[in-house]
mmCIF file of C-alpha atoms and ligand atoms in Angstrom:
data_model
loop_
_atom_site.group_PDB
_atom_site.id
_atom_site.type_symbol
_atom_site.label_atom_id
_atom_site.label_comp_id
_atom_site.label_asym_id
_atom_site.label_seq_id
_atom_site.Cartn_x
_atom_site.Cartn_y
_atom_site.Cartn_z
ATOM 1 C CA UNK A 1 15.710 14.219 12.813
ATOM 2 C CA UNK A 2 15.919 15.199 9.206
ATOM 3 C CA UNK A 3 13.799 18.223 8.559
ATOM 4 C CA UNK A 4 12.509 18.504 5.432
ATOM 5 C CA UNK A 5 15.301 20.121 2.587
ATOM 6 C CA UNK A 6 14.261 22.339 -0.042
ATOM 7 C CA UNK A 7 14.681 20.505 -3.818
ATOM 8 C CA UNK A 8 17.868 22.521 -4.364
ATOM 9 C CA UNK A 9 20.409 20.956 -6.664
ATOM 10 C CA UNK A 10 22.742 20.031 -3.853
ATOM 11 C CA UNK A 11 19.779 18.139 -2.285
ATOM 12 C CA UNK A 12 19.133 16.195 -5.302
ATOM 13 C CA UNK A 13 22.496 15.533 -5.519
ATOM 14 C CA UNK A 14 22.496 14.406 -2.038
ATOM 15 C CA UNK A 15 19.667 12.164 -2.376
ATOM 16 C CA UNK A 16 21.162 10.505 -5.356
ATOM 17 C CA UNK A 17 24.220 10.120 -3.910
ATOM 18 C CA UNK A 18 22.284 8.628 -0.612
ATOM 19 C CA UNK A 19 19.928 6.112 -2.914
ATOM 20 C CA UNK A 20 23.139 4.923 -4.494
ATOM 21 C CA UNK A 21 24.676 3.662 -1.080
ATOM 22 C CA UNK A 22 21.862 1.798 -0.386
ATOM 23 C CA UNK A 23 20.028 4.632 1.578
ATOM 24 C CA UNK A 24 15.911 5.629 2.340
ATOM 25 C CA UNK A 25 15.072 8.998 1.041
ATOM 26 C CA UNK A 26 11.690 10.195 0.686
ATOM 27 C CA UNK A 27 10.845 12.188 -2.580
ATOM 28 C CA UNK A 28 8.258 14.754 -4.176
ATOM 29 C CA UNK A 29 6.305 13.265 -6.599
ATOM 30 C CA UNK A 30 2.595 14.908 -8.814
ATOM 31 C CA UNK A 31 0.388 11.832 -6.955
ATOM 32 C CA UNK A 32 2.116 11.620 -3.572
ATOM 33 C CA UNK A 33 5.365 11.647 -1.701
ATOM 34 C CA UNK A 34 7.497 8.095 -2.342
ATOM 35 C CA UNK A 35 9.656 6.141 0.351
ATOM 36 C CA UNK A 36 12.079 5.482 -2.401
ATOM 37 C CA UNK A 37 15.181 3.231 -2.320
ATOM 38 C CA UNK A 38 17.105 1.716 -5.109
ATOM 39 C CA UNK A 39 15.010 -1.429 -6.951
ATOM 40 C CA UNK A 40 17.849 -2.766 -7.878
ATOM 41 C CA UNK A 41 19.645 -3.319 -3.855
ATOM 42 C CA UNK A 42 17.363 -5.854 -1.891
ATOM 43 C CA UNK A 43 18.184 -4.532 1.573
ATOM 44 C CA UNK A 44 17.864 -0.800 0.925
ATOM 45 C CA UNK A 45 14.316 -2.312 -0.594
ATOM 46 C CA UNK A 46 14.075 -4.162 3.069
ATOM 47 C CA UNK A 47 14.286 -0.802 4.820
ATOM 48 C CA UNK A 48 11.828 0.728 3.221
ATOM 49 C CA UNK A 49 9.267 -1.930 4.208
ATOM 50 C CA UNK A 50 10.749 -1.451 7.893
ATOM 51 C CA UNK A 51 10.045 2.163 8.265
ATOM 52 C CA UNK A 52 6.580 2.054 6.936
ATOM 53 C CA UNK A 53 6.822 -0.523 9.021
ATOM 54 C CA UNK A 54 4.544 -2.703 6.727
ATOM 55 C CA UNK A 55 3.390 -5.649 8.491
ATOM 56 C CA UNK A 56 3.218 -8.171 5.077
ATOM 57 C CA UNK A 57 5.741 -7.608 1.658
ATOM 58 C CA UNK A 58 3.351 -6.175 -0.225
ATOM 59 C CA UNK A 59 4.623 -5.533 -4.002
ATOM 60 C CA UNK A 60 5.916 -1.962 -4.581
ATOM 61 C CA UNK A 61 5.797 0.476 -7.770
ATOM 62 C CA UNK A 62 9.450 1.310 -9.696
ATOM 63 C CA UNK A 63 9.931 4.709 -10.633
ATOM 64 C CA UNK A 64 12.081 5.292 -13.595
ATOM 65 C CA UNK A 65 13.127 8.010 -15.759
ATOM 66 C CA UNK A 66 11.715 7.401 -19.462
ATOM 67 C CA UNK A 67 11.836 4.447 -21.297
ATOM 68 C CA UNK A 68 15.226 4.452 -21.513
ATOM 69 C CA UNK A 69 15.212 2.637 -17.816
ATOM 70 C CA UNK A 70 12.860 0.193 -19.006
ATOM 71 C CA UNK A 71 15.510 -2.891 -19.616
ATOM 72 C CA UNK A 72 16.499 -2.766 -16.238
ATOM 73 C CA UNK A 73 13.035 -4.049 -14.604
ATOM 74 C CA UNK A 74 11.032 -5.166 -17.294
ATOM 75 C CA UNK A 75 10.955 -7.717 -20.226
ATOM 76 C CA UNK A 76 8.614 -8.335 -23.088
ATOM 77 C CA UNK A 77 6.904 -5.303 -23.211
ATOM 78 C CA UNK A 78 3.459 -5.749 -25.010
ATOM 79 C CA UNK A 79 2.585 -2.771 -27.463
ATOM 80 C CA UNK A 80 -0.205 -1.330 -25.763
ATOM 81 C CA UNK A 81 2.059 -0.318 -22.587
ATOM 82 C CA UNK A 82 3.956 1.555 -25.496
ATOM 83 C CA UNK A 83 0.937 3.070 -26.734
ATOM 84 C CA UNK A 84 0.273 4.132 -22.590
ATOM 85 C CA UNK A 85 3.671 5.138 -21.955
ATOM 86 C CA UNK A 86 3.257 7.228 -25.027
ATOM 87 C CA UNK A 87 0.172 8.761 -24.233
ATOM 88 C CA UNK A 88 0.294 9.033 -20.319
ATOM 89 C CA UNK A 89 4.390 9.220 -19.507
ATOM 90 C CA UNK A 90 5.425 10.720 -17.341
ATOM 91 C CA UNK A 91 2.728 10.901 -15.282
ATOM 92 C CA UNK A 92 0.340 9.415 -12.762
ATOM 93 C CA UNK A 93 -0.202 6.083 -14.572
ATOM 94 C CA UNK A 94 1.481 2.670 -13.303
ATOM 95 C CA UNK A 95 1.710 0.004 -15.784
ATOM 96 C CA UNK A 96 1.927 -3.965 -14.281
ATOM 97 C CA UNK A 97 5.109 -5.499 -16.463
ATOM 98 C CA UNK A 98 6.683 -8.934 -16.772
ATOM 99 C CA UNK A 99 9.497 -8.226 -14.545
ATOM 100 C CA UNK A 100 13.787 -8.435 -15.304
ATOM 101 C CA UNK A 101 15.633 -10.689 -13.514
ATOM 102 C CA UNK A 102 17.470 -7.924 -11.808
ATOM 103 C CA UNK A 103 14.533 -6.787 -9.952
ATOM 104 C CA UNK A 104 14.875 -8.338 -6.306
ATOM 105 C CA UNK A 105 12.189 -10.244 -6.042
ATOM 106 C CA UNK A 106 11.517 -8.369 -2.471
ATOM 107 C CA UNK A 107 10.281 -5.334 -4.435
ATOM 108 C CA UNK A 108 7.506 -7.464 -6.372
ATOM 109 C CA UNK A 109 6.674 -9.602 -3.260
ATOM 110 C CA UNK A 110 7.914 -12.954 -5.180
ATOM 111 C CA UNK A 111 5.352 -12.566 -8.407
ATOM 112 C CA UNK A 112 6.954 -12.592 -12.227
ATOM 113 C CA UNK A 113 5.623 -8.593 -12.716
ATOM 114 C CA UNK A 114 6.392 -5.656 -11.192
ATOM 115 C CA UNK A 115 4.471 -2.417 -11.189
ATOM 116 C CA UNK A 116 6.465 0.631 -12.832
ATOM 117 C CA UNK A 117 5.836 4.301 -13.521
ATOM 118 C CA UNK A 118 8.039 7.523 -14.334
ATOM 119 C CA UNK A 119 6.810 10.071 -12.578
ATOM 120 C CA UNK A 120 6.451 13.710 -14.088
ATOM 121 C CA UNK A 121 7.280 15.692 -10.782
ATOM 122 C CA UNK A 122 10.655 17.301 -11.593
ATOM 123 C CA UNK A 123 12.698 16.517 -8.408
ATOM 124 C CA UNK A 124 11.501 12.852 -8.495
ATOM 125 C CA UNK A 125 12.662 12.638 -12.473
ATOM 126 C CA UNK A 126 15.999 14.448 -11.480
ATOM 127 C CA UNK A 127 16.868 12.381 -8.463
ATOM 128 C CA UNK A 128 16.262 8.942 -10.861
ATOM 129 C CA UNK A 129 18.457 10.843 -13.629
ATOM 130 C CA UNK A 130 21.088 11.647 -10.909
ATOM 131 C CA UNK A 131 21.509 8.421 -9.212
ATOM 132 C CA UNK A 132 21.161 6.800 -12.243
ATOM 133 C CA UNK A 133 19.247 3.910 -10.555
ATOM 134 C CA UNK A 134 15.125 3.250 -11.007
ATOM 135 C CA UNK A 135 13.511 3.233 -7.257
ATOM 136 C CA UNK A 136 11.039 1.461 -5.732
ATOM 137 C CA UNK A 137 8.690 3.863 -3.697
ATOM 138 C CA UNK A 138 5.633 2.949 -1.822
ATOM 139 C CA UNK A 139 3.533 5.910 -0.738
ATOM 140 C CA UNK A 140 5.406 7.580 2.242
ATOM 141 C CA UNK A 141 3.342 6.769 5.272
ATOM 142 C CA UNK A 142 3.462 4.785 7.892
ATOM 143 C CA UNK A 143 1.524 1.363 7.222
ATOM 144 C CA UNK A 144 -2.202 2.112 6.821
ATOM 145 C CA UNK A 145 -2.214 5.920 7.007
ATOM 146 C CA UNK A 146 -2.884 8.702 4.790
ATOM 147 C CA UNK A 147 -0.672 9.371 2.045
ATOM 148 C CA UNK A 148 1.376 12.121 2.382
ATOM 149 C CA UNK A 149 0.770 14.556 -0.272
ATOM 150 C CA UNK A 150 3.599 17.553 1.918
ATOM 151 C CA UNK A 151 6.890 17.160 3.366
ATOM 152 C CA UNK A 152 5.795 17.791 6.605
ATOM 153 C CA UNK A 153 3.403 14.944 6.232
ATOM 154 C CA UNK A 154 6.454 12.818 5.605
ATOM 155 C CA UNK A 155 8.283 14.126 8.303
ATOM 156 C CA UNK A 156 5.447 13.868 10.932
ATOM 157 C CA UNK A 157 4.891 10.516 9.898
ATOM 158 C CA UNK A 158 8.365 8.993 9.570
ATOM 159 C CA UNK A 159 10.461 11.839 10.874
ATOM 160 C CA UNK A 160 14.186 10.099 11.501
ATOM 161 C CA UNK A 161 13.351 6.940 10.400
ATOM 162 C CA UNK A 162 14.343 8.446 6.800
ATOM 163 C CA UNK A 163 18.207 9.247 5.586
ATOM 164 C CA UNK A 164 16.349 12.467 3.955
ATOM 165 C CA UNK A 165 12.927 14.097 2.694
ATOM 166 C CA UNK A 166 13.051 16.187 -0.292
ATOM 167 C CA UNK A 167 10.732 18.852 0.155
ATOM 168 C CA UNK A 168 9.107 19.393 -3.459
ATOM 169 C CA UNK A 169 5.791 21.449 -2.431
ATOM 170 C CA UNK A 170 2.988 20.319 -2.356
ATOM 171 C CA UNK A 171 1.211 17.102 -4.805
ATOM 172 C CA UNK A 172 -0.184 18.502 -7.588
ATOM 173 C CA UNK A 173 -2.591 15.371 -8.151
ATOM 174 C CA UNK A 174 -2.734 14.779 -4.519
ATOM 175 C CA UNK A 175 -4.169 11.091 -5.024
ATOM 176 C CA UNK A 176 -2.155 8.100 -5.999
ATOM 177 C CA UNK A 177 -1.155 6.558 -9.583
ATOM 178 C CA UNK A 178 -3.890 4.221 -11.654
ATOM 179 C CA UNK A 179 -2.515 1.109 -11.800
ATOM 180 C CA UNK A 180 -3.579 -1.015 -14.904
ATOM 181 C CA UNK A 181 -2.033 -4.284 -16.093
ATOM 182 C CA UNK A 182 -2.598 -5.965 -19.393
ATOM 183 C CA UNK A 183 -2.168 -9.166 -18.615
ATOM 184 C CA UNK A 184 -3.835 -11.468 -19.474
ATOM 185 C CA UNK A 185 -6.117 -8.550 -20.226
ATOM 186 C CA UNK A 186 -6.421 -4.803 -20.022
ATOM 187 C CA UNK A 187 -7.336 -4.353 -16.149
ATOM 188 C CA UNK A 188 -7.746 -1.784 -13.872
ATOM 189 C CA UNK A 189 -6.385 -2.487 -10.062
ATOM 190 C CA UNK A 190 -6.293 0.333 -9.075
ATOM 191 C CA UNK A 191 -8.338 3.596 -9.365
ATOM 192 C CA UNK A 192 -6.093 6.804 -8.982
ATOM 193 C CA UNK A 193 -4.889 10.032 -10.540
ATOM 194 C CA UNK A 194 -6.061 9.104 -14.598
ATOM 195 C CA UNK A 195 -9.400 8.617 -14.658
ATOM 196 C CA UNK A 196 -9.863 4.936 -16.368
ATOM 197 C CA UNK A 197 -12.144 6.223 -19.698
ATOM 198 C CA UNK A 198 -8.902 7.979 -21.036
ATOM 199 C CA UNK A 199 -7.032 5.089 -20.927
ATOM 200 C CA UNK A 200 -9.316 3.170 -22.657
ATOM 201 C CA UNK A 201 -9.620 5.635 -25.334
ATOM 202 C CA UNK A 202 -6.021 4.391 -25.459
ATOM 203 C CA UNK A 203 -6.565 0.985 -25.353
ATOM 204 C CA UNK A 204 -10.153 -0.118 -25.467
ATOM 205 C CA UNK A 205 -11.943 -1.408 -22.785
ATOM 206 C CA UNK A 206 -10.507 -2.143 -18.872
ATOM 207 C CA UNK A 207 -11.949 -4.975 -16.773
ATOM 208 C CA UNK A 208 -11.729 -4.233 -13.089
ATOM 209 C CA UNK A 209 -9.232 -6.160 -10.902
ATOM 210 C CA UNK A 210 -7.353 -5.520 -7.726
ATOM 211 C CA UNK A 211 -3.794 -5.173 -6.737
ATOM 212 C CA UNK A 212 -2.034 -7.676 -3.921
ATOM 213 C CA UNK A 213 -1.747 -6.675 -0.754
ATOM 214 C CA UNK A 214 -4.746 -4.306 -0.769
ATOM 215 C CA UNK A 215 -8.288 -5.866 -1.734
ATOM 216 C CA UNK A 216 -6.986 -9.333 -3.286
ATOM 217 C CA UNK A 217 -5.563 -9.780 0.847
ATOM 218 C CA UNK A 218 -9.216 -10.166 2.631
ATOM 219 C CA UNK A 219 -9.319 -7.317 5.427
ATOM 220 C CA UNK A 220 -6.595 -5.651 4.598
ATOM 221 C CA UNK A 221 -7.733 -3.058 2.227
ATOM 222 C CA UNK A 222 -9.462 -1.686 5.348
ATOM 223 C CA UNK A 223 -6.107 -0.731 6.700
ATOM 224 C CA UNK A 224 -5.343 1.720 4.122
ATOM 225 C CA UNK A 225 -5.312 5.583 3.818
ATOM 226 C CA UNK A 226 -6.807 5.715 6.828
ATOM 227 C CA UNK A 227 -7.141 8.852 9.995
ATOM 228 C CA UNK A 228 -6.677 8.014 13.135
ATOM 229 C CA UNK A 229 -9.880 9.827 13.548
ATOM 230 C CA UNK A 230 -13.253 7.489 12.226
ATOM 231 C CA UNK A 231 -14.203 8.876 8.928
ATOM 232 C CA UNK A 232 -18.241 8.399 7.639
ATOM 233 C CA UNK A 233 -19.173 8.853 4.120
ATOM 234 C CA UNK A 234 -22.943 11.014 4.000
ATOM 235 C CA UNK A 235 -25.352 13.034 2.430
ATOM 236 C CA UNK A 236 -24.792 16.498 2.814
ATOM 237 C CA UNK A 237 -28.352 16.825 4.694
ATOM 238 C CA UNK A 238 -28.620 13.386 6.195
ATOM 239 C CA UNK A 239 -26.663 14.088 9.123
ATOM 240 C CA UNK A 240 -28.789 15.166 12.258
ATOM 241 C CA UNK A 241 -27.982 18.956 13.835
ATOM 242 C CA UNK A 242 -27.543 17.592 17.451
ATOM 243 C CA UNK A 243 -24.452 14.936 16.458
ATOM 244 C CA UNK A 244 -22.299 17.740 14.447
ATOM 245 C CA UNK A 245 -20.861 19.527 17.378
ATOM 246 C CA UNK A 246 -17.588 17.417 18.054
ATOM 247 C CA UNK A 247 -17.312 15.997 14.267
ATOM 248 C CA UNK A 248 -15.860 17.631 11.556
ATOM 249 C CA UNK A 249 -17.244 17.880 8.485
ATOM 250 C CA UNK A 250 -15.306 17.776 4.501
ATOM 251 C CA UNK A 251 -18.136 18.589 2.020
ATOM 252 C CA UNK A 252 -17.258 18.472 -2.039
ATOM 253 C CA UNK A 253 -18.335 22.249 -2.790
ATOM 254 C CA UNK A 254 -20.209 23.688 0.827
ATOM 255 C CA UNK A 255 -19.506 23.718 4.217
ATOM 256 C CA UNK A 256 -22.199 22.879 6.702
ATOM 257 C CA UNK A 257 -23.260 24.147 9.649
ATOM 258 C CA UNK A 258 -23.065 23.081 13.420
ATOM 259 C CA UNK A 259 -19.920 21.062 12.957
ATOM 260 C CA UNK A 260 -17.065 21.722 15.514
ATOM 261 C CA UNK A 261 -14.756 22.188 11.872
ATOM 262 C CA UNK A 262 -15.743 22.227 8.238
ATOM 263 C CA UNK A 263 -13.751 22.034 5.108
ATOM 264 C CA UNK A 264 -14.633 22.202 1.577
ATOM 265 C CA UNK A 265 -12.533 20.223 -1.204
ATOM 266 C CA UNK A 266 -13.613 22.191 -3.955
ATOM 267 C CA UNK A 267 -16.203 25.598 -3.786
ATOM 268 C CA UNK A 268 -16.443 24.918 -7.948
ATOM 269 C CA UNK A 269 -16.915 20.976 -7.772
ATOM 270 C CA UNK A 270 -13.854 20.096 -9.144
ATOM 271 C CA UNK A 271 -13.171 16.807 -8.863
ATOM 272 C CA UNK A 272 -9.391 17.070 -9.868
ATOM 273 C CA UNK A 273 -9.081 20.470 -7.264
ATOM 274 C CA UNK A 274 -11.110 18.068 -4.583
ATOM 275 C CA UNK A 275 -8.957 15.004 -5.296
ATOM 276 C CA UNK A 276 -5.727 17.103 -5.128
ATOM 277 C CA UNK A 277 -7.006 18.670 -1.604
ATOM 278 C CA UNK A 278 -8.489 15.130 -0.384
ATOM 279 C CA UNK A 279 -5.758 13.750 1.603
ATOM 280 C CA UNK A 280 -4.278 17.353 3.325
ATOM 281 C CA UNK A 281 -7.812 18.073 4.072
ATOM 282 C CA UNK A 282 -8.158 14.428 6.226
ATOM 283 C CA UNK A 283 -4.432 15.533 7.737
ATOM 284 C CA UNK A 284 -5.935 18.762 8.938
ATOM 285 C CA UNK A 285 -9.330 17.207 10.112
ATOM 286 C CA UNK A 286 -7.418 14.152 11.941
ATOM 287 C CA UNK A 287 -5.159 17.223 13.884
ATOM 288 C CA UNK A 288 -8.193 18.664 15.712
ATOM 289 C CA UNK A 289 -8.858 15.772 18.270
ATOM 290 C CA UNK A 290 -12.903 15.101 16.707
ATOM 291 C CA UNK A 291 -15.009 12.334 17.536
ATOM 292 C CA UNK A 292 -15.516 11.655 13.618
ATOM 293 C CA UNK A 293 -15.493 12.933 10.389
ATOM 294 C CA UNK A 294 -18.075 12.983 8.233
ATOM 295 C CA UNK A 295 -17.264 13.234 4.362
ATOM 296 C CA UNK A 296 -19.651 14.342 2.056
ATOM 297 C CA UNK A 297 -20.511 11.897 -0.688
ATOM 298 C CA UNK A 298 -18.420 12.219 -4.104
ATOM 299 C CA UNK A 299 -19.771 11.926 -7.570
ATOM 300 C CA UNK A 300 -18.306 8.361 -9.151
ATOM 301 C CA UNK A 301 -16.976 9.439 -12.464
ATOM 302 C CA UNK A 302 -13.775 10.258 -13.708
ATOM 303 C CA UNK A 303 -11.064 10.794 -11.047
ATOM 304 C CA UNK A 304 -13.985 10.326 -8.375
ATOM 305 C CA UNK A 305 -13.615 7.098 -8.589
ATOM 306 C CA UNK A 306 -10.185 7.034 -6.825
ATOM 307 C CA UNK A 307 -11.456 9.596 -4.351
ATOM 308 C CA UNK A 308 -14.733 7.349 -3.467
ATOM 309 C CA UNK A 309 -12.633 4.362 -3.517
ATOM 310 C CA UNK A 310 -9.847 6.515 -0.636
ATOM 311 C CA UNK A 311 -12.904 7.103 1.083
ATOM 312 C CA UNK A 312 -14.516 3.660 1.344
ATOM 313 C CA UNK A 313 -11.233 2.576 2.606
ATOM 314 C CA UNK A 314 -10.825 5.230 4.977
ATOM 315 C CA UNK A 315 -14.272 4.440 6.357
ATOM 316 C CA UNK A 316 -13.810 0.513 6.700
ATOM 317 C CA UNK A 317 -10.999 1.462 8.913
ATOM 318 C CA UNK A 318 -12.979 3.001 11.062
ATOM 319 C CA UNK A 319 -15.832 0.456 11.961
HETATM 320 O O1 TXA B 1 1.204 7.410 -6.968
HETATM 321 C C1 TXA B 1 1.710 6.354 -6.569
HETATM 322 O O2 TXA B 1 1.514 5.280 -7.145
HETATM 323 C C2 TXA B 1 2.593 6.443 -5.316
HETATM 324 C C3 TXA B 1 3.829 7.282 -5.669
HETATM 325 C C4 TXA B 1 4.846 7.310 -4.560
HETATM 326 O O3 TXA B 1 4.382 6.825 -6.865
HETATM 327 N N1 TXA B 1 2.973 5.138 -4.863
HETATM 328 C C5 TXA B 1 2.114 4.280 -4.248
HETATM 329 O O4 TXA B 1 2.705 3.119 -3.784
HETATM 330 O O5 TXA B 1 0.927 4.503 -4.113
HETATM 331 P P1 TXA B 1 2.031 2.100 -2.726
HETATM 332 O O6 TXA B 1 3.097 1.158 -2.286
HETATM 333 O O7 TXA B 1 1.370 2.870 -1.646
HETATM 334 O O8 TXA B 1 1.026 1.300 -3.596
HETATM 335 C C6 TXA B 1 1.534 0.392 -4.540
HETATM 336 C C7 TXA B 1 0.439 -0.435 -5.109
HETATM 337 C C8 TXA B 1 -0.031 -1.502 -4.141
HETATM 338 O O9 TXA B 1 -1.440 -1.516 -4.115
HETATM 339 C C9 TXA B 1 0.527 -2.773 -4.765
HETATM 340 O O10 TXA B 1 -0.271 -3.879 -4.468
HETATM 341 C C10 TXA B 1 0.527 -2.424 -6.254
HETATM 342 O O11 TXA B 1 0.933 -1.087 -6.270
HETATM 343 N N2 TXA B 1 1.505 -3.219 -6.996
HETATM 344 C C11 TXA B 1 2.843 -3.158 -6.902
HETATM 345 N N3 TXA B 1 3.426 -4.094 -7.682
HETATM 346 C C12 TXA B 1 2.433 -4.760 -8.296
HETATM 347 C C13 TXA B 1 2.381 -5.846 -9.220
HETATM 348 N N4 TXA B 1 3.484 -6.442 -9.667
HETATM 349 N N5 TXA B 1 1.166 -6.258 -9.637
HETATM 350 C C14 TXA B 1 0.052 -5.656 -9.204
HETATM 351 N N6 TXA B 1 0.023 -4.629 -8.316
HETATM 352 C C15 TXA B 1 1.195 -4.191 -7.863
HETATM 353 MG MG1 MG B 2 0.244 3.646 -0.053
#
């Protein structure tokens, strides 16, 4: 089983070298760790969708280097994903494309765009550089679960199922890429790491849409980043004493009292400290064999969005 390898240069050369010959490696990025393989080779693209062990082809996100990779997977590029890239590259932001005809039509699950970012995590941007080759990279998790925002998450979850896992620390965003298309006008699918009103101070106002495979696919959304353990979204007061004692309990700024574990996401009310801290705070919770966990209701603006939006999934899953 491939233990997680610290990001030194001979690792990144390794997992460039691995990506090129058609290989699975899963790599740091600032939202989440990626299950990447090349975009470009269908079957390396096939085995990522068989470790996750994904039940459907849903499409997955490219990961270049810059714009300089841009030719490769996309065509036709409309001046406001300039004026994004611009503003927001690299970074946490995902921008739908009309897609190259060298992009395997696996990786966009048979539609004309494809989904494409360029991450600002260092090892991610020198293991694209190095192999030369944009990836595609789903979040790297087995189908329906968590996101992993550690190595060790990666290597719990997937452990030898991978050629390698690049250990780059920890997420700094710790919550996946927006995802926006503009086609056939400026749309939001997904909430994530950039909160949605500074991208339209970029480009004006987004409607809201959804991505395949997630809420356009009735019932599926409730399959993703999901415990094992059943998660409930509450008030911080609502919840009676007597029914804490074998639940945990992750609160935005305060723990409470009577649970059998309680967490806090952030003691200031951060919402970009509690987003970064969401997901390895559900890993820890779903480790410690409790009957539930209650979540403590997040504000909806800015990057709360994506973490209410995690959290109404997670708690779908569990009814
Ligand atoms: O932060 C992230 O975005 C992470 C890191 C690894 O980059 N990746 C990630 O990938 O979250 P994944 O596979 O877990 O989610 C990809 C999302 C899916 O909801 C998929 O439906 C959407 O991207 N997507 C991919 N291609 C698309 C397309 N052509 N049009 C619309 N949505 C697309
Ligand atoms: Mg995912």
């Amino acid at each position: 089983m491939p233990a997680p390898e610290a990001s030194t240069q001979a690792t990144i050369e390794r997992a460039a070298a691995l990506l090129q010959a058609g290989g699975v490696v899963a790599i740091p990025t600032e939202t989440v760790y990626g299950l990447a393989a090349s975009a470009l080779d269908p079957v390396a693209v096939a085995r990522v969708f068989e470790v996750k062990r994904r039940p459907a082809f849903d499409p997955l996100i490219v990961h270049v280097c810059g714009e300089a990779m841009l030719p490769a997977v996309a065509v036709g590029i409309p001046d406001a994903a300039y004026r994004l890239m611009e503003r927001f590259w690299p970074g946490p932001l995902t921008i739908v494309l009309r897609k190259a005809s060298g992009v395997p039509g696996l990786v966009t699950a048979g539609t004309a765009t494809v989904a494409v970012r360029s991450p600002a995590h260092p090892v991610a941007r020198a293991i694209i550089e190095f192999a030369g080759l944009p990836l595609a990279a789903p979040s790297a998790n087995p189908f329906g679960r968590l996101s992993p925002t550690r190595a060790e998450h990666v290597w719990r979850g997937l452990g030898d199922a991978v050629d390698l896992i690049v250990d780059g620390g920890p997420a700094e965003y710790g919550i996946e890429s927006t995802i926006v298309t503009l086609d056939p006008e400026p749309t939001l699918l997904r909430a994530g790491a950039i909160p949605p009103d500074e991208i339209e101070a970029v480009i004006g106002p987004l409607a809201r849409g959804s991505t395949p495979g997630t809420d356009a696919v009735p019932g599926s959304a409730a399959h993703h980043y999901a415990p094992a353990t059943p998660v409930r979204v509450v008030e911080w007061d609502s919840v009676p004493a007597a029914s804490r004692s074998r639940a945990g309990w992750l609160g935005l700024r305060h723990p409470a009292p009577g649970y059998a574990f309680s967490r806090v996401l952030s003691p200031s009310g951060d919402l970009r400290e509690a987003a970064a801290a969401l997901f390895e705070s559900l890993h820890e919770l779903d480790e410690r064999s409790l009957e539930r966990i209650d979540v403590e209701r997040i504000p909806e603006r800015g990057i709360g969005l994506a973490i209410a939006d995690r959290l109404r999934r997670a708690q779908a899953s569990s009814i």
